Backbone as a chain_set.jsonl record, in Angstrom:
{"seq": "XXXXXXXXXXXXXXXXXXXXXXXXXXXXXXXXXXXXXXXXXXXXXXXXXXXXXXXXXXXXXXXXXXXXXXXXX", "coords": {"N": [[-41.956, 120.495, 160.695], [-40.306, 122.184, 162.685], [-41.597, 124.48, 162.841], [-43.841, 123.759, 164.344], [-42.97, 123.038, 166.955], [-42.265, 125.027, 167.918], [-44.448, 126.338, 168.908], [-46.029, 127.446, 166.695], [-48.656, 127.221, 164.801], [-49.417, 125.114, 162.273], [-49.981, 124.184, 158.663], [-49.867, 122.026, 156.101], [-49.756, 122.258, 152.754], [-51.217, 120.595, 149.644], [-49.086, 119.317, 147.181], [-50.019, 118.683, 144.71], [-51.753, 120.503, 143.775], [-52.448, 123.5, 142.104], [-50.37, 126.353, 142.269], [-51.675, 128.681, 142.822], [-54.367, 127.481, 143.588], [-53.402, 126.418, 145.864], [-52.937, 128.791, 147.441], [-55.382, 130.087, 147.436], [-56.852, 128.153, 148.827], [-55.22, 128.459, 151.445], [-55.847, 131.176, 152.031], [-58.951, 130.692, 152.602], [-59.059, 129.391, 154.781], [-58.481, 130.683, 156.699], [-55.918, 131.306, 157.678], [-53.831, 133.658, 158.723], [-51.202, 134.072, 157.61], [-49.304, 132.94, 154.891], [-46.634, 130.868, 154.387], [-43.893, 130.456, 152.271], [-42.514, 127.825, 150.457], [-40.335, 127.286, 148.091], [-38.595, 125.728, 145.281], [-36.122, 127.551, 144.965], [-36.55, 128.878, 147.438], [-35.513, 127.1, 149.064], [-32.882, 126.753, 148.244], [-31.573, 128.81, 148.854], [-32.364, 129.076, 151.621], [-34.514, 130.745, 152.972], [-37.614, 131.864, 153.479], [-40.81, 132.452, 151.719], [-43.186, 134.962, 152.701], [-46.626, 135.637, 153.063], [-48.875, 137.905, 153.605], [-51.806, 137.134, 154.647], [-54.117, 138.241, 155.525], [-53.724, 141.2, 155.384], [-53.148, 141.591, 152.763], [-50.847, 142.331, 151.886], [-47.646, 142.994, 150.048], [-45.344, 140.149, 149.297], [-42.976, 138.906, 151.518], [-39.268, 138.138, 152.229], [-37.787, 135.882, 154.35], [-35.484, 134.662, 156.614], [-35.193, 130.922, 156.817], [-34.852, 130.398, 159.463], [-35.671, 132.402, 161.122], [-38.361, 132.237, 160.662], [-39.28, 130.373, 162.291], [-39.208, 131.199, 164.909], [-40.597, 133.664, 164.757], [-42.649, 135.751, 166.526], [-44.582, 137.207, 165.197], [-45.961, 135.041, 163.82], [-47.388, 133.845, 165.716]], "CA": [[-41.99, 120.465, 162.064], [-39.717, 123.031, 163.284], [-42.565, 125.594, 163.407], [-44.884, 123.595, 165.238], [-42.085, 122.706, 167.717], [-41.716, 126.468, 168.733], [-46.003, 126.735, 169.182], [-46.707, 127.921, 165.361], [-49.924, 126.225, 164.182], [-48.921, 125.362, 160.481], [-50.071, 122.932, 157.693], [-49.036, 121.979, 154.819], [-50.427, 122.277, 151.41], [-50.908, 119.267, 148.741], [-48.287, 119.916, 146.309], [-50.415, 118.356, 143.189], [-52.92, 121.403, 143.434], [-51.751, 124.443, 141.758], [-49.871, 127.544, 143.444], [-53.027, 129.481, 142.94], [-55.303, 127.036, 144.359], [-53.128, 126.609, 147.468], [-53.025, 130.094, 147.791], [-56.784, 130.027, 147.667], [-57.301, 127.287, 149.734], [-54.685, 128.997, 152.698], [-56.803, 132.298, 152.448], [-59.857, 130.136, 152.87], [-58.606, 128.458, 156.025], [-58.867, 131.699, 158.125], [-54.845, 131.744, 157.933], [-53.207, 135.205, 159.074], [-49.674, 133.939, 156.772], [-48.832, 131.437, 154.183], [-45.183, 130.888, 154.321], [-44.165, 129.544, 150.835], [-40.744, 127.407, 150.366], [-40.403, 126.493, 147.082], [-37.014, 125.505, 145.139], [-35.711, 129.086, 145.061], [-36.095, 129.166, 148.306], [-34.87, 125.656, 149.632], [-31.691, 126.561, 147.725], [-31.3, 130.077, 149.953], [-32.555, 128.871, 153.033], [-35.533, 131.44, 152.932], [-38.891, 131.339, 153.247], [-41.853, 133.642, 151.284], [-43.987, 134.942, 153.629], [-47.564, 136.415, 152.208], [-49.598, 138.527, 154.775], [-53.211, 137.032, 154.131], [-54.949, 139.392, 155.976], [-53.505, 142.707, 155.057], [-52.988, 141.361, 151.326], [-49.478, 142.966, 151.526], [-46.68, 142.074, 149.168], [-44.53, 138.993, 149.602], [-41.387, 139.279, 151.52], [-38.388, 136.924, 152.151], [-36.834, 135.914, 155.766], [-34.501, 133.602, 156.571], [-36.013, 130.211, 157.675], [-34.667, 130.366, 161.017], [-36.377, 133.795, 161.475], [-39.95, 132.322, 160.655], [-39.691, 129.332, 163.321], [-39.037, 131.801, 165.85], [-41.393, 134.868, 164.553], [-43.523, 135.889, 167.181], [-45.841, 137.573, 164.645], [-46.717, 133.678, 163.428], [-47.957, 132.792, 167.186]], "C": [[-41.682, 121.407, 162.89], [-40.698, 124.163, 163.771], [-43.488, 125.336, 164.395], [-44.105, 123.489, 166.63], [-42.015, 124.003, 168.5], [-43.479, 127.155, 168.744], [-46.27, 127.337, 168.043], [-47.664, 127.016, 164.955], [-49.529, 126.506, 162.666], [-49.647, 123.875, 160.05], [-50.083, 122.974, 156.504], [-49.848, 121.497, 153.561], [-50.187, 120.668, 150.438], [-50.309, 119.99, 147.588], [-48.763, 119.411, 144.869], [-51.297, 119.345, 142.821], [-51.319, 122.351, 142.755], [-51.397, 125.71, 142.813], [-51.384, 128.333, 143.729], [-54.321, 128.912, 143.622], [-54.965, 126.844, 145.688], [-53.013, 127.633, 148.277], [-54.458, 130.47, 148.38], [-57.206, 129.347, 149.25], [-56.853, 127.51, 151.643], [-55.635, 130.396, 152.829], [-58.232, 131.99, 152.996], [-59.906, 129.944, 154.511], [-58.759, 129.589, 156.986], [-56.879, 131.779, 158.4], [-54.498, 133.17, 158.073], [-51.725, 135.177, 157.939], [-49.711, 132.976, 155.846], [-47.396, 131.828, 154.179], [-44.787, 129.76, 152.998], [-42.695, 129.185, 150.755], [-40.794, 126.427, 149.268], [-38.965, 126.214, 146.636], [-36.126, 126.428, 145.429], [-35.076, 129.271, 146.585], [-35.529, 128.074, 149.557], [-33.368, 126.006, 149.346], [-31.199, 127.78, 148.361], [-31.679, 130.079, 151.173], [-33.722, 129.867, 153.441], [-36.984, 130.889, 152.649], [-39.575, 132.544, 152.73], [-42.635, 133.982, 152.225], [-45.116, 136.292, 152.968], [-48.217, 136.727, 153.473], [-51.25, 138.304, 154.047], [-54.398, 137.755, 154.477], [-54.984, 140.86, 155.446], [-53.161, 142.552, 153.679], [-51.991, 142.17, 150.966], [-48.368, 142.227, 150.501], [-46.022, 141.262, 149.763], [-43.349, 139.418, 150.015], [-40.746, 137.82, 151.966], [-37.827, 137.074, 153.53], [-36.055, 134.629, 155.721], [-35.203, 132.015, 157.411], [-35.944, 129.951, 159.118], [-35.706, 131.549, 161.544], [-38.012, 133.269, 161.522], [-39.938, 131.267, 161.948], [-39.466, 130.065, 164.28], [-39.707, 133.092, 165.671], [-42.649, 134.941, 165.555], [-44.667, 136.254, 166.508], [-46.649, 136.412, 164.03], [-47.842, 132.814, 164.693], [-49.52, 133.162, 167.086]], "O": [[-42.452, 121.68, 163.811], [-40.623, 124.678, 164.886], [-43.948, 126.175, 165.169], [-44.77, 123.947, 167.559], [-41.71, 123.983, 169.692], [-43.662, 128.364, 168.597], [-47.12, 128.171, 168.355], [-47.265, 125.867, 164.769], [-49.376, 127.562, 162.052], [-49.824, 122.86, 160.724], [-50.317, 123.995, 155.858], [-50.479, 120.441, 153.503], [-49.251, 119.877, 150.549], [-50.793, 121.0, 147.076], [-48.045, 119.652, 143.899], [-51.737, 119.296, 141.672], [-50.1, 122.186, 142.789], [-51.983, 125.966, 143.865], [-51.965, 128.436, 144.81], [-55.183, 129.634, 144.123], [-55.769, 126.984, 146.61], [-52.979, 127.584, 149.507], [-54.671, 131.0, 149.47], [-57.648, 129.817, 150.299], [-57.463, 127.138, 152.645], [-56.145, 130.564, 153.936], [-58.763, 132.808, 153.748], [-60.784, 130.378, 155.256], [-59.192, 129.332, 158.109], [-56.552, 132.377, 159.425], [-55.107, 133.89, 157.282], [-51.276, 136.245, 157.524], [-50.336, 131.98, 156.211], [-47.027, 132.987, 153.987], [-45.234, 128.628, 152.814], [-41.791, 130.002, 150.933], [-41.122, 125.241, 149.311], [-38.08, 126.413, 147.469], [-35.248, 126.108, 146.229], [-33.946, 129.58, 146.963], [-35.226, 128.362, 150.715], [-32.558, 125.58, 150.168], [-29.971, 127.697, 148.388], [-31.384, 131.033, 151.892], [-33.905, 129.715, 154.649], [-37.399, 129.956, 151.961], [-39.162, 133.641, 153.105], [-42.916, 132.961, 152.853], [-44.781, 137.405, 152.561], [-48.159, 135.914, 154.395], [-51.768, 139.034, 153.201], [-55.442, 137.838, 153.83], [-55.981, 141.523, 155.159], [-52.767, 143.633, 153.241], [-52.047, 142.757, 149.885], [-48.353, 141.015, 150.282], [-45.958, 141.477, 150.973], [-42.623, 140.126, 149.318], [-41.336, 136.744, 152.059], [-37.425, 138.168, 153.924], [-36.088, 133.762, 154.848], [-35.662, 132.112, 158.549], [-36.802, 129.402, 159.809], [-36.491, 131.305, 162.46], [-38.816, 133.797, 162.29], [-40.867, 131.522, 162.714], [-39.516, 129.211, 165.165], [-39.383, 133.856, 166.58], [-43.605, 134.192, 165.354], [-45.75, 135.842, 166.924], [-47.825, 136.599, 163.719], [-48.599, 131.843, 164.674], [-50.321, 132.681, 167.886]]}, "num_chains": 1, "name": "protein.A"}
């Protein structure tokens, strides 16, 4: 909920679905970005960011940066 508290529209995926299915769902939703938090990200305090509109490579940023990033508003 840190994202929502900072004015960023966010939705959480059903973790029972496959990763590929979750990404398809995010793409179909019209979302501009998918923020991915898996086991590695949790361990490292990072978030993987996938730009769904421009289809660019996935990048990693610190979780705090994601919560405050202007590009996600």
